[in-house]
């Protein structure tokens, strides 16, 4: 009897502990499961965010690198095509601009078709809804399209009246106009070091493109004035149009290819109107593609591709970084001209100028990275 009572007492003493221990054990198991579940949910989200950030950074620098190569090739082929003297008539600059806009529309339509899983119906419906169905939004792109068309024609005019060194140095003023319009239109705030980078970039490009010898006075004062006016107007046009288009792209949820189709359409209308106004007689006499050869076709293709690359670059980066890539490509163009073509002889100022350009590029990129980290 005493043994049974002792067993019952032991069970009464042990049971509460067992129950508490059981509840506590189940609670620990539950917390462990919840903790494991939360970790399982957190790490995929963190890894996916890190992968997206890495992909965005890769796209930014890849697009900038490709833009440098494209701009370098365009400068070299354009200079060669305008300087070469063949037996036939020289191709019309206005015709080249029209052809480039047409190619850009065709390529963007194909890319939009690919983006919609090769569906003709979905692509046509999207074009109808966004272009025909929203005419007021589409008309917003008429202004930058007209400015881009004006800019492209002005650059050909400048190359016809200025030597290459003067043209390339003066055209770098578009970097400063882009910065000023970025601050005034987009409300972007540049740090002191970023403004310093812009100044160093402009000074570096000017030094790098400084001619080795004094330029002969074969060019008349009137032609030089026309060329300088064309370059300055193109700088203003490029700066405002680029920033305005950047604002539209970053405020829009639509595909960049759709926006470029709209931009190309208005650009084609503007370029065709300009061609008929200034070269209509020559087009009627000898045709739209007079003077075209393989080099001309390469220039037109590179110009059309450059417009698309610019759109991708300002989607992942911004317009000022695009200006840095373009400036760096000019230095590379000079190097290729010296090493491969042998038609460029750098002055003593070229090496320090190139160093300034590269240093300014890294300086501006470092500032952007630091600002981004601080905002995050």
Short mmCIF file of C-alpha atoms in Angstrom, two decimals, residues 17 26 42 51 129 166 182 208 212 217 230 282 296 300 304 326 332 367 374:
data_model
loop_
_atom_site.label_atom_id
_atom_site.label_comp_id
_atom_site.label_asym_id
_atom_site.label_seq_id
_atom_site.Cartn_x
_atom_site.Cartn_y
_atom_site.Cartn_z
CA UNK A 17 6.70 18.80 -15.17
CA UNK A 26 6.24 21.74 -28.59
CA UNK A 42 13.89 35.64 -46.29
CA UNK A 51 20.47 39.14 -58.23
CA UNK A 129 -3.71 51.26 -77.88
CA UNK A 166 37.42 71.91 -83.68
CA UNK A 182 19.22 67.54 -65.76
CA UNK A 208 43.05 65.32 -76.04
CA UNK A 212 49.29 68.79 -83.14
CA UNK A 217 43.46 79.14 -92.71
CA UNK A 230 25.69 74.42 -85.95
CA UNK A 282 18.39 66.84 -105.67
CA UNK A 296 27.43 55.02 -96.20
CA UNK A 300 23.42 54.79 -91.41
CA UNK A 304 20.27 53.92 -86.13
CA UNK A 326 30.59 59.35 -75.69
CA UNK A 332 39.43 55.91 -78.43
CA UNK A 367 30.27 59.76 -56.54
CA UNK A 374 23.69 56.67 -48.74
#
